[in-house]
Amino acid sequence: MELKIDRVTKNYGSKIACDRLSITLGKGVYGLLGANGAGKTTLMRMMCGILNPTSGTVSYDGIDVSREEYRDILGYLPQDFGYYPEFTAQDFMMYIAALKGIPKSKAKAKTAELLETVSLKNEAKKKIKTFSGGMKQRLGIAQALLNDPKILVLDEPTAGLDPKERVRFRNIISRMGADRIILLSTHIVSDIEHIADTILVMKNGQLIHEGSLDEIIEVIKGKVWECTVPQKIADEFTVKYPIINTRNAGDEIFLRLVCDEKPCETAVNAEATLEDLYLYYFSEEEKGE
């Protein structure tokens, strides 16, 4: 089981969304991190065969992703998941199953199984328009799994979910990673930190890091600092460094920040996290949005 992205480039006019990107994915959960505009969604859409690369190839065990047989093993939950509000969850699942060419008898059994998997069994006959955001996202996961895909691509699946829904979602995905290739893109760093076997970091259309959590944050070890400083100094540091956390500490301000050198005499090193790494690379991009 191997999904291979080989020197893929995607141009939109003069803009390069993906720039000669190469990566090979095997079984497991991959977390894709990057600021808006990094090229994440473009990469995922090319992996799903929705977009054609300007150059390079995307293939699964030698099968080009543009071919029909690839669609049969693919599950996709786009960022903007479309649904019919008047449909019940069960009707919607059966409709998607029909589009995927799944026989009705098999689709009915699979629908019941998946709605139970995503904890929507009791809501099977309720209209989707009555669902919360978390319930809709869980329905989105269920429809993506109807054809028992070997590859599951999830674009911002936890956006808008409350903490309880996100934990439930993460648990569902974790269980599925043992025998599938799962690619999960999200701005919610803790979701990736909790469930990804391998973390991919994209910036400016290129893959700049790939590895386990420990391998990924190695680059930032020794660069995370905590200090308590007067308000004036805190204001200066906010302009100068990526600030991870700030809070009032009496008459002074407590800061957690990222920088290459010790920012002041009272600063002490702190243990690095994935969120620290994200802000180290992308704080300027996020400020500009």
PDB file of C-alpha atoms in Angstrom:
ATOM      1  CA  MET A   1       0.000   0.000   0.000  1.00  0.00           C
ATOM      2  CA  GLU A   2       1.768   3.116  -1.259  1.00  0.00           C
ATOM      3  CA  LEU A   3       0.522   6.544  -2.322  1.00  0.00           C
ATOM      4  CA  LYS A   4       3.299   8.291  -4.208  1.00  0.00           C
ATOM      5  CA  ILE A   5       3.466  12.005  -4.973  1.00  0.00           C
ATOM      6  CA  ASP A   6       6.370  12.465  -7.384  1.00  0.00           C
ATOM      7  CA  ARG A   7       7.755  15.959  -8.103  1.00  0.00           C
ATOM      8  CA  VAL A   8       4.272  17.477  -8.222  1.00  0.00           C
ATOM      9  CA  THR A   9       3.839  21.129  -9.164  1.00  0.00           C
ATOM     10  CA  LYS A  10       0.561  23.028  -9.447  1.00  0.00           C
ATOM     11  CA  ASN A  11       0.425  26.525 -10.916  1.00  0.00           C
ATOM     12  CA  TYR A  12      -2.503  28.945 -10.922  1.00  0.00           C
ATOM     13  CA  GLY A  13      -1.295  31.468 -13.483  1.00  0.00           C
ATOM     14  CA  SER A  14       1.855  32.953 -11.992  1.00  0.00           C
ATOM     15  CA  LYS A  15       1.124  31.586  -8.508  1.00  0.00           C
ATOM     16  CA  ILE A  16       2.789  28.306  -7.523  1.00  0.00           C
ATOM     17  CA  ALA A  17       0.533  26.438  -5.069  1.00  0.00           C
ATOM     18  CA  CYS A  18       2.701  23.285  -4.926  1.00  0.00           C
ATOM     19  CA  ASP A  19       6.351  23.359  -5.919  1.00  0.00           C
ATOM     20  CA  ARG A  20       8.012  20.074  -7.029  1.00  0.00           C
ATOM     21  CA  LEU A  21       6.688  18.258  -3.973  1.00  0.00           C
ATOM     22  CA  SER A  22       7.556  14.593  -3.448  1.00  0.00           C
ATOM     23  CA  ILE A  23       6.384  12.250  -0.689  1.00  0.00           C
ATOM     24  CA  THR A  24       5.435   8.592  -0.313  1.00  0.00           C
ATOM     25  CA  LEU A  25       2.676   7.596   2.121  1.00  0.00           C
ATOM     26  CA  GLY A  26       2.101   4.114   3.572  1.00  0.00           C
ATOM     27  CA  LYS A  27      -0.393   2.878   6.187  1.00  0.00           C
ATOM     28  CA  GLY A  28      -1.021   5.227   9.106  1.00  0.00           C
ATOM     29  CA  VAL A  29      -2.339   8.664  10.036  1.00  0.00           C
ATOM     30  CA  TYR A  30      -0.544  11.658   8.535  1.00  0.00           C
ATOM     31  CA  GLY A  31      -1.101  15.150   9.904  1.00  0.00           C
ATOM     32  CA  LEU A  32      -0.658  18.014   7.428  1.00  0.00           C
ATOM     33  CA  LEU A  33       0.244  21.398   8.937  1.00  0.00           C
ATOM     34  CA  GLY A  34       0.656  24.768   7.273  1.00  0.00           C
ATOM     35  CA  ALA A  35      -0.684  28.313   7.236  1.00  0.00           C
ATOM     36  CA  ASN A  36      -3.459  29.336   4.850  1.00  0.00           C
ATOM     37  CA  GLY A  37      -1.996  29.495   1.352  1.00  0.00           C
ATOM     38  CA  ALA A  38       0.703  26.896   2.084  1.00  0.00           C
ATOM     39  CA  GLY A  39      -0.752  24.606  -0.596  1.00  0.00           C
ATOM     40  CA  LYS A  40      -2.394  21.996   1.656  1.00  0.00           C
ATOM     41  CA  THR A  41      -5.832  21.903   0.014  1.00  0.00           C
ATOM     42  CA  THR A  42      -4.306  21.962  -3.479  1.00  0.00           C
ATOM     43  CA  LEU A  43      -2.125  18.981  -2.561  1.00  0.00           C
ATOM     44  CA  MET A  44      -5.082  17.075  -1.122  1.00  0.00           C
ATOM     45  CA  ARG A  45      -7.256  17.754  -4.160  1.00  0.00           C
ATOM     46  CA  MET A  46      -4.495  16.448  -6.428  1.00  0.00           C
ATOM     47  CA  MET A  47      -4.196  13.362  -4.225  1.00  0.00           C
ATOM     48  CA  CYS A  48      -7.932  12.810  -4.727  1.00  0.00           C
ATOM     49  CA  GLY A  49      -7.698  13.208  -8.510  1.00  0.00           C
ATOM     50  CA  ILE A  50      -9.907  16.327  -8.425  1.00  0.00           C
ATOM     51  CA  LEU A  51      -7.116  18.604  -9.660  1.00  0.00           C
ATOM     52  CA  ASN A  52      -4.537  17.674 -12.280  1.00  0.00           C
ATOM     53  CA  PRO A  53      -0.928  18.618 -11.501  1.00  0.00           C
ATOM     54  CA  THR A  54       0.786  21.086 -13.812  1.00  0.00           C
ATOM     55  CA  SER A  55       3.677  18.616 -13.741  1.00  0.00           C
ATOM     56  CA  GLY A  56       4.593  15.475 -11.827  1.00  0.00           C
ATOM     57  CA  THR A  57       2.457  12.451 -10.963  1.00  0.00           C
ATOM     58  CA  VAL A  58       0.274  11.111  -8.154  1.00  0.00           C
ATOM     59  CA  SER A  59      -0.247   7.331  -8.068  1.00  0.00           C
ATOM     60  CA  TYR A  60      -1.394   4.538  -5.772  1.00  0.00           C
ATOM     61  CA  ASP A  61       0.449   1.235  -6.211  1.00  0.00           C
ATOM     62  CA  GLY A  62       1.186   2.293  -9.778  1.00  0.00           C
ATOM     63  CA  ILE A  63      -2.407   3.405 -10.544  1.00  0.00           C
ATOM     64  CA  ASP A  64      -2.717   7.045 -11.610  1.00  0.00           C
ATOM     65  CA  VAL A  65      -5.212   8.860  -9.368  1.00  0.00           C
ATOM     66  CA  SER A  66      -7.169  10.102 -12.389  1.00  0.00           C
ATOM     67  CA  ARG A  67      -8.323   6.549 -13.190  1.00  0.00           C
ATOM     68  CA  GLU A  68     -11.738   5.229 -12.170  1.00  0.00           C
ATOM     69  CA  GLU A  69     -10.393   2.285 -10.169  1.00  0.00           C
ATOM     70  CA  TYR A  70      -8.612   4.746  -7.859  1.00  0.00           C
ATOM     71  CA  ARG A  71     -11.919   6.431  -6.995  1.00  0.00           C
ATOM     72  CA  ASP A  72     -13.195   3.069  -5.769  1.00  0.00           C
ATOM     73  CA  ILE A  73     -10.606   2.995  -2.960  1.00  0.00           C
ATOM     74  CA  LEU A  74     -10.774   6.705  -2.039  1.00  0.00           C
ATOM     75  CA  GLY A  75     -12.725   8.420   0.746  1.00  0.00           C
ATOM     76  CA  TYR A  76     -12.749  12.233   0.821  1.00  0.00           C
ATOM     77  CA  LEU A  77     -14.162  14.780   3.247  1.00  0.00           C
ATOM     78  CA  PRO A  78     -13.632  18.261   1.763  1.00  0.00           C
ATOM     79  CA  GLN A  79     -13.411  21.385   3.886  1.00  0.00           C
ATOM     80  CA  ASP A  80     -16.836  22.510   2.678  1.00  0.00           C
ATOM     81  CA  PHE A  81     -18.845  19.328   3.079  1.00  0.00           C
ATOM     82  CA  GLY A  82     -22.064  19.539   1.043  1.00  0.00           C
ATOM     83  CA  TYR A  83     -25.294  17.900   2.199  1.00  0.00           C
ATOM     84  CA  TYR A  84     -29.031  18.068   1.564  1.00  0.00           C
ATOM     85  CA  PRO A  85     -30.700  19.563   4.672  1.00  0.00           C
ATOM     86  CA  GLU A  86     -34.068  17.862   4.068  1.00  0.00           C
ATOM     87  CA  PHE A  87     -32.476  14.399   3.835  1.00  0.00           C
ATOM     88  CA  THR A  88     -32.283  12.201   6.894  1.00  0.00           C
ATOM     89  CA  ALA A  89     -28.827  10.883   7.767  1.00  0.00           C
ATOM     90  CA  GLN A  90     -29.845   7.444   6.524  1.00  0.00           C
ATOM     91  CA  ASP A  91     -31.275   8.765   3.240  1.00  0.00           C
ATOM     92  CA  PHE A  92     -28.154  10.836   2.634  1.00  0.00           C
ATOM     93  CA  MET A  93     -25.887   7.841   3.206  1.00  0.00           C
ATOM     94  CA  MET A  94     -27.952   5.723   0.815  1.00  0.00           C
ATOM     95  CA  TYR A  95     -27.830   8.508  -1.773  1.00  0.00           C
ATOM     96  CA  ILE A  96     -24.021   8.776  -1.566  1.00  0.00           C
ATOM     97  CA  ALA A  97     -23.767   4.972  -1.705  1.00  0.00           C
ATOM     98  CA  ALA A  98     -25.792   4.992  -4.939  1.00  0.00           C
ATOM     99  CA  LEU A  99     -23.439   7.608  -6.405  1.00  0.00           C
ATOM    100  CA  LYS A 100     -20.503   5.368  -5.498  1.00  0.00           C
ATOM    101  CA  GLY A 101     -22.170   2.389  -7.180  1.00  0.00           C
ATOM    102  CA  ILE A 102     -22.608   0.355  -3.994  1.00  0.00           C
ATOM    103  CA  PRO A 103     -25.440  -2.241  -4.258  1.00  0.00           C
ATOM    104  CA  LYS A 104     -28.521  -1.287  -2.225  1.00  0.00           C
ATOM    105  CA  SER A 105     -28.451  -4.307   0.128  1.00  0.00           C
ATOM    106  CA  LYS A 106     -24.781  -3.763   0.935  1.00  0.00           C
ATOM    107  CA  ALA A 107     -25.291   0.004   1.254  1.00  0.00           C
ATOM    108  CA  LYS A 108     -28.072  -0.437   3.800  1.00  0.00           C
ATOM    109  CA  ALA A 109     -25.957  -2.661   6.047  1.00  0.00           C
ATOM    110  CA  LYS A 110     -22.894  -0.418   5.653  1.00  0.00           C
ATOM    111  CA  THR A 111     -24.961   2.703   6.426  1.00  0.00           C
ATOM    112  CA  ALA A 112     -26.223   1.193   9.678  1.00  0.00           C
ATOM    113  CA  GLU A 113     -22.710   0.071  10.639  1.00  0.00           C
ATOM    114  CA  LEU A 114     -21.093   3.459   9.934  1.00  0.00           C
ATOM    115  CA  LEU A 115     -23.786   5.554  11.609  1.00  0.00           C
ATOM    116  CA  GLU A 116     -23.184   3.463  14.716  1.00  0.00           C
ATOM    117  CA  THR A 117     -19.398   3.898  14.336  1.00  0.00           C
ATOM    118  CA  VAL A 118     -19.753   7.711  14.324  1.00  0.00           C
ATOM    119  CA  SER A 119     -22.360   7.672  17.121  1.00  0.00           C
ATOM    120  CA  LEU A 120     -25.294   8.712  14.929  1.00  0.00           C
ATOM    121  CA  LYS A 121     -27.301   5.488  15.141  1.00  0.00           C
ATOM    122  CA  ASN A 122     -30.093   7.145  17.127  1.00  0.00           C
ATOM    123  CA  GLU A 123     -30.205  10.085  14.691  1.00  0.00           C
ATOM    124  CA  ALA A 124     -30.385   7.976  11.521  1.00  0.00           C
ATOM    125  CA  LYS A 125     -33.917   9.112  10.678  1.00  0.00           C
ATOM    126  CA  LYS A 126     -33.517  12.736  11.698  1.00  0.00           C
ATOM    127  CA  LYS A 127     -33.116  15.471   9.071  1.00  0.00           C
ATOM    128  CA  ILE A 128     -29.599  16.792   8.618  1.00  0.00           C
ATOM    129  CA  LYS A 129     -30.798  20.382   9.024  1.00  0.00           C
ATOM    130  CA  THR A 130     -31.407  19.597  12.718  1.00  0.00           C
ATOM    131  CA  PHE A 131     -27.815  18.412  13.256  1.00  0.00           C
ATOM    132  CA  SER A 132     -25.107  20.293  15.130  1.00  0.00           C
ATOM    133  CA  GLY A 133     -21.829  21.090  13.383  1.00  0.00           C
ATOM    134  CA  GLY A 134     -20.181  18.120  15.069  1.00  0.00           C
ATOM    135  CA  MET A 135     -22.939  15.749  13.975  1.00  0.00           C
ATOM    136  CA  LYS A 136     -22.622  16.946  10.371  1.00  0.00           C
ATOM    137  CA  GLN A 137     -18.875  16.375  10.465  1.00  0.00           C
ATOM    138  CA  ARG A 138     -19.374  12.859  11.822  1.00  0.00           C
ATOM    139  CA  LEU A 139     -21.864  12.220   9.024  1.00  0.00           C
ATOM    140  CA  GLY A 140     -19.196  13.489   6.627  1.00  0.00           C
ATOM    141  CA  ILE A 141     -16.757  10.914   7.982  1.00  0.00           C
ATOM    142  CA  ALA A 142     -19.377   8.181   7.623  1.00  0.00           C
ATOM    143  CA  GLN A 143     -20.091   8.995   3.957  1.00  0.00           C
ATOM    144  CA  ALA A 144     -16.362   9.066   3.195  1.00  0.00           C
ATOM    145  CA  LEU A 145     -16.090   5.517   4.574  1.00  0.00           C
ATOM    146  CA  LEU A 146     -19.009   3.985   2.665  1.00  0.00           C
ATOM    147  CA  ASN A 147     -16.812   2.244   0.113  1.00  0.00           C
ATOM    148  CA  ASP A 148     -14.370   1.035   2.816  1.00  0.00           C
ATOM    149  CA  PRO A 149     -11.592   3.161   1.305  1.00  0.00           C
ATOM    150  CA  LYS A 150      -7.929   2.320   1.534  1.00  0.00           C
ATOM    151  CA  ILE A 151      -7.138   6.044   1.353  1.00  0.00           C
ATOM    152  CA  LEU A 152      -8.989   8.624   3.454  1.00  0.00           C
ATOM    153  CA  VAL A 153      -8.369  12.348   2.881  1.00  0.00           C
ATOM    154  CA  LEU A 154      -9.807  14.802   5.425  1.00  0.00           C
ATOM    155  CA  ASP A 155      -9.527  18.567   4.878  1.00  0.00           C
ATOM    156  CA  GLU A 156     -10.118  20.657   8.037  1.00  0.00           C
ATOM    157  CA  PRO A 157     -12.516  18.059   9.500  1.00  0.00           C
ATOM    158  CA  THR A 158     -12.488  19.458  13.057  1.00  0.00           C
ATOM    159  CA  ALA A 159     -13.164  23.111  12.177  1.00  0.00           C
ATOM    160  CA  GLY A 160     -16.017  24.455  14.283  1.00  0.00           C
ATOM    161  CA  LEU A 161     -16.251  21.424  16.562  1.00  0.00           C
ATOM    162  CA  ASP A 162     -16.375  21.802  20.329  1.00  0.00           C
ATOM    163  CA  PRO A 163     -13.685  20.035  22.422  1.00  0.00           C
ATOM    164  CA  LYS A 164     -15.876  17.014  23.200  1.00  0.00           C
ATOM    165  CA  GLU A 165     -16.721  16.503  19.501  1.00  0.00           C
ATOM    166  CA  ARG A 166     -13.067  16.865  18.540  1.00  0.00           C
ATOM    167  CA  VAL A 167     -11.979  14.175  21.006  1.00  0.00           C
ATOM    168  CA  ARG A 168     -14.686  11.837  19.678  1.00  0.00           C
ATOM    169  CA  PHE A 169     -13.582  12.569  16.116  1.00  0.00           C
ATOM    170  CA  ARG A 170      -9.920  11.949  16.937  1.00  0.00           C
ATOM    171  CA  ASN A 171     -10.744   8.607  18.512  1.00  0.00           C
ATOM    172  CA  ILE A 172     -12.653   7.507  15.394  1.00  0.00           C
ATOM    173  CA  ILE A 173      -9.742   8.446  13.115  1.00  0.00           C
ATOM    174  CA  SER A 174      -7.111   6.839  15.349  1.00  0.00           C
ATOM    175  CA  ARG A 175      -8.883   3.486  15.195  1.00  0.00           C
ATOM    176  CA  MET A 176      -9.003   3.591  11.406  1.00  0.00           C
ATOM    177  CA  GLY A 177      -5.317   4.282  10.769  1.00  0.00           C
ATOM    178  CA  ALA A 178      -4.075   0.726  11.278  1.00  0.00           C
ATOM    179  CA  ASP A 179      -5.033  -0.523   7.819  1.00  0.00           C
ATOM    180  CA  ARG A 180      -5.509   2.674   5.800  1.00  0.00           C
ATOM    181  CA  ILE A 181      -3.625   5.704   4.558  1.00  0.00           C
ATOM    182  CA  ILE A 182      -5.244   8.690   6.296  1.00  0.00           C
ATOM    183  CA  LEU A 183      -4.240  12.274   5.557  1.00  0.00           C
ATOM    184  CA  LEU A 184      -5.657  14.876   7.941  1.00  0.00           C
ATOM    185  CA  SER A 185      -5.233  18.610   7.418  1.00  0.00           C
ATOM    186  CA  THR A 186      -6.186  21.015  10.206  1.00  0.00           C
ATOM    187  CA  HIS A 187      -5.196  24.285  11.851  1.00  0.00           C
ATOM    188  CA  ILE A 188      -5.970  22.712  15.242  1.00  0.00           C
ATOM    189  CA  VAL A 189      -2.470  21.614  16.142  1.00  0.00           C
ATOM    190  CA  SER A 190      -3.501  19.540  19.161  1.00  0.00           C
ATOM    191  CA  ASP A 191      -5.585  17.240  16.931  1.00  0.00           C
ATOM    192  CA  ILE A 192      -2.517  16.359  14.872  1.00  0.00           C
ATOM    193  CA  GLU A 193      -0.351  16.129  17.987  1.00  0.00           C
ATOM    194  CA  HIS A 194      -2.720  13.529  19.470  1.00  0.00           C
ATOM    195  CA  ILE A 195      -3.357  11.202  16.522  1.00  0.00           C
ATOM    196  CA  ALA A 196      -0.788  11.580  13.729  1.00  0.00           C
ATOM    197  CA  ASP A 197       1.853   8.878  13.319  1.00  0.00           C
ATOM    198  CA  THR A 198       3.705  11.152  10.906  1.00  0.00           C
ATOM    199  CA  ILE A 199       3.543  14.949  10.700  1.00  0.00           C
ATOM    200  CA  LEU A 200       4.025  16.826   7.428  1.00  0.00           C
ATOM    201  CA  VAL A 201       4.764  20.540   7.485  1.00  0.00           C
ATOM    202  CA  MET A 202       4.113  22.613   4.338  1.00  0.00           C
ATOM    203  CA  LYS A 203       5.240  26.156   3.641  1.00  0.00           C
ATOM    204  CA  ASN A 204       5.054  28.077   0.360  1.00  0.00           C
ATOM    205  CA  GLY A 205       4.018  24.988  -1.583  1.00  0.00           C
ATOM    206  CA  GLN A 206       6.889  22.856  -0.348  1.00  0.00           C
ATOM    207  CA  LEU A 207       7.239  20.118   2.255  1.00  0.00           C
ATOM    208  CA  ILE A 208       9.727  21.480   4.793  1.00  0.00           C
ATOM    209  CA  HIS A 209       9.467  18.749   7.458  1.00  0.00           C
ATOM    210  CA  GLU A 210       8.328  15.139   7.692  1.00  0.00           C
ATOM    211  CA  GLY A 211       8.595  12.875  10.720  1.00  0.00           C
ATOM    212  CA  SER A 212       7.230  11.772  14.070  1.00  0.00           C
ATOM    213  CA  LEU A 213       6.265  14.346  16.698  1.00  0.00           C
ATOM    214  CA  ASP A 214       9.633  13.992  18.445  1.00  0.00           C
ATOM    215  CA  GLU A 215      11.526  14.322  15.159  1.00  0.00           C
ATOM    216  CA  ILE A 216       9.497  17.321  14.044  1.00  0.00           C
ATOM    217  CA  ILE A 217       9.926  19.381  17.206  1.00  0.00           C
ATOM    218  CA  GLU A 218      13.662  18.628  17.428  1.00  0.00           C
ATOM    219  CA  VAL A 219      14.287  21.678  15.238  1.00  0.00           C
ATOM    220  CA  ILE A 220      12.817  23.977  17.886  1.00  0.00           C
ATOM    221  CA  LYS A 221      14.302  22.434  21.026  1.00  0.00           C
ATOM    222  CA  GLY A 222      16.210  25.043  23.000  1.00  0.00           C
ATOM    223  CA  LYS A 223      14.331  27.882  21.267  1.00  0.00           C
ATOM    224  CA  VAL A 224      11.204  28.032  23.468  1.00  0.00           C
ATOM    225  CA  TRP A 225      11.447  30.448  26.387  1.00  0.00           C
ATOM    226  CA  GLU A 226       9.330  31.593  29.304  1.00  0.00           C
ATOM    227  CA  CYS A 227       9.858  34.858  31.128  1.00  0.00           C
ATOM    228  CA  THR A 228       8.072  37.506  33.201  1.00  0.00           C
ATOM    229  CA  VAL A 229       8.790  41.068  32.106  1.00  0.00           C
ATOM    230  CA  PRO A 230       7.398  44.628  32.483  1.00  0.00           C
ATOM    231  CA  GLN A 231       4.595  45.653  30.081  1.00  0.00           C
ATOM    232  CA  LYS A 232       6.938  47.811  27.967  1.00  0.00           C
ATOM    233  CA  ILE A 233       9.325  44.897  27.366  1.00  0.00           C
ATOM    234  CA  ALA A 234       6.381  42.578  26.683  1.00  0.00           C
ATOM    235  CA  ASP A 235       5.155  44.973  23.976  1.00  0.00           C
ATOM    236  CA  GLU A 236       8.609  45.008  22.380  1.00  0.00           C
ATOM    237  CA  PHE A 237       8.844  41.200  22.461  1.00  0.00           C
ATOM    238  CA  THR A 238       5.381  40.859  20.907  1.00  0.00           C
ATOM    239  CA  VAL A 239       6.594  42.767  17.854  1.00  0.00           C
ATOM    240  CA  LYS A 240       9.961  41.015  17.748  1.00  0.00           C
ATOM    241  CA  TYR A 241       9.171  37.326  18.447  1.00  0.00           C
ATOM    242  CA  PRO A 242       6.442  34.728  17.856  1.00  0.00           C
ATOM    243  CA  ILE A 243       4.438  34.835  21.106  1.00  0.00           C
ATOM    244  CA  ILE A 244       2.814  31.540  22.089  1.00  0.00           C
ATOM    245  CA  ASN A 245       1.189  32.573  25.347  1.00  0.00           C
ATOM    246  CA  THR A 246       0.777  35.710  27.434  1.00  0.00           C
ATOM    247  CA  ARG A 247      -0.945  36.435  30.728  1.00  0.00           C
ATOM    248  CA  ASN A 248      -0.918  38.981  33.522  1.00  0.00           C
ATOM    249  CA  ALA A 249       1.428  38.197  36.418  1.00  0.00           C
ATOM    250  CA  GLY A 250       0.778  40.929  38.950  1.00  0.00           C
ATOM    251  CA  ASP A 251       2.378  44.143  37.679  1.00  0.00           C
ATOM    252  CA  GLU A 252       4.281  42.257  34.973  1.00  0.00           C
ATOM    253  CA  ILE A 253       3.477  40.044  31.980  1.00  0.00           C
ATOM    254  CA  PHE A 254       4.270  36.352  31.662  1.00  0.00           C
ATOM    255  CA  LEU A 255       5.344  35.368  28.117  1.00  0.00           C
ATOM    256  CA  ARG A 256       6.012  32.097  26.334  1.00  0.00           C
ATOM    257  CA  LEU A 257       7.823  32.800  23.091  1.00  0.00           C
ATOM    258  CA  VAL A 258      10.038  31.315  20.416  1.00  0.00           C
ATOM    259  CA  CYS A 259      13.398  32.725  19.425  1.00  0.00           C
ATOM    260  CA  ASP A 260      16.829  31.428  18.549  1.00  0.00           C
ATOM    261  CA  GLU A 261      18.653  33.210  21.390  1.00  0.00           C
ATOM    262  CA  LYS A 262      17.782  33.870  25.026  1.00  0.00           C
ATOM    263  CA  PRO A 263      15.544  36.978  24.849  1.00  0.00           C
ATOM    264  CA  CYS A 264      16.383  38.359  28.317  1.00  0.00           C
ATOM    265  CA  GLU A 265      18.346  37.470  31.452  1.00  0.00           C
ATOM    266  CA  THR A 266      15.333  36.079  33.325  1.00  0.00           C
ATOM    267  CA  ALA A 267      14.159  33.814  30.470  1.00  0.00           C
ATOM    268  CA  VAL A 268      14.299  30.054  31.003  1.00  0.00           C
ATOM    269  CA  ASN A 269      14.007  27.246  28.445  1.00  0.00           C
ATOM    270  CA  ALA A 270      10.682  25.399  28.214  1.00  0.00           C
ATOM    271  CA  GLU A 271       9.870  22.015  26.669  1.00  0.00           C
ATOM    272  CA  ALA A 272       8.938  22.444  23.000  1.00  0.00           C
ATOM    273  CA  THR A 273       5.540  21.436  21.606  1.00  0.00           C
ATOM    274  CA  LEU A 274       4.078  21.168  18.119  1.00  0.00           C
ATOM    275  CA  GLU A 275       2.155  24.401  18.661  1.00  0.00           C
ATOM    276  CA  ASP A 276       5.458  26.147  19.384  1.00  0.00           C
ATOM    277  CA  LEU A 277       6.848  24.847  16.094  1.00  0.00           C
ATOM    278  CA  TYR A 278       3.741  25.960  14.176  1.00  0.00           C
ATOM    279  CA  LEU A 279       4.011  29.513  15.506  1.00  0.00           C
ATOM    280  CA  TYR A 280       7.764  29.568  14.908  1.00  0.00           C
ATOM    281  CA  TYR A 281       7.193  28.906  11.209  1.00  0.00           C
ATOM    282  CA  PHE A 282       3.843  30.549  10.541  1.00  0.00           C
ATOM    283  CA  SER A 283       3.258  33.445  12.941  1.00  0.00           C
ATOM    284  CA  GLU A 284       4.024  36.035  10.256  1.00  0.00           C
ATOM    285  CA  GLU A 285       1.673  34.394   7.751  1.00  0.00           C
ATOM    286  CA  GLU A 286      -1.111  34.228  10.327  1.00  0.00           C
ATOM    287  CA  LYS A 287      -0.646  37.924  11.195  1.00  0.00           C
ATOM    288  CA  GLY A 288      -1.011  38.807   7.527  1.00  0.00           C
ATOM    289  CA  GLU A 289      -4.360  37.054   7.016  1.00  0.00           C
TER     290      GLU A 289
END
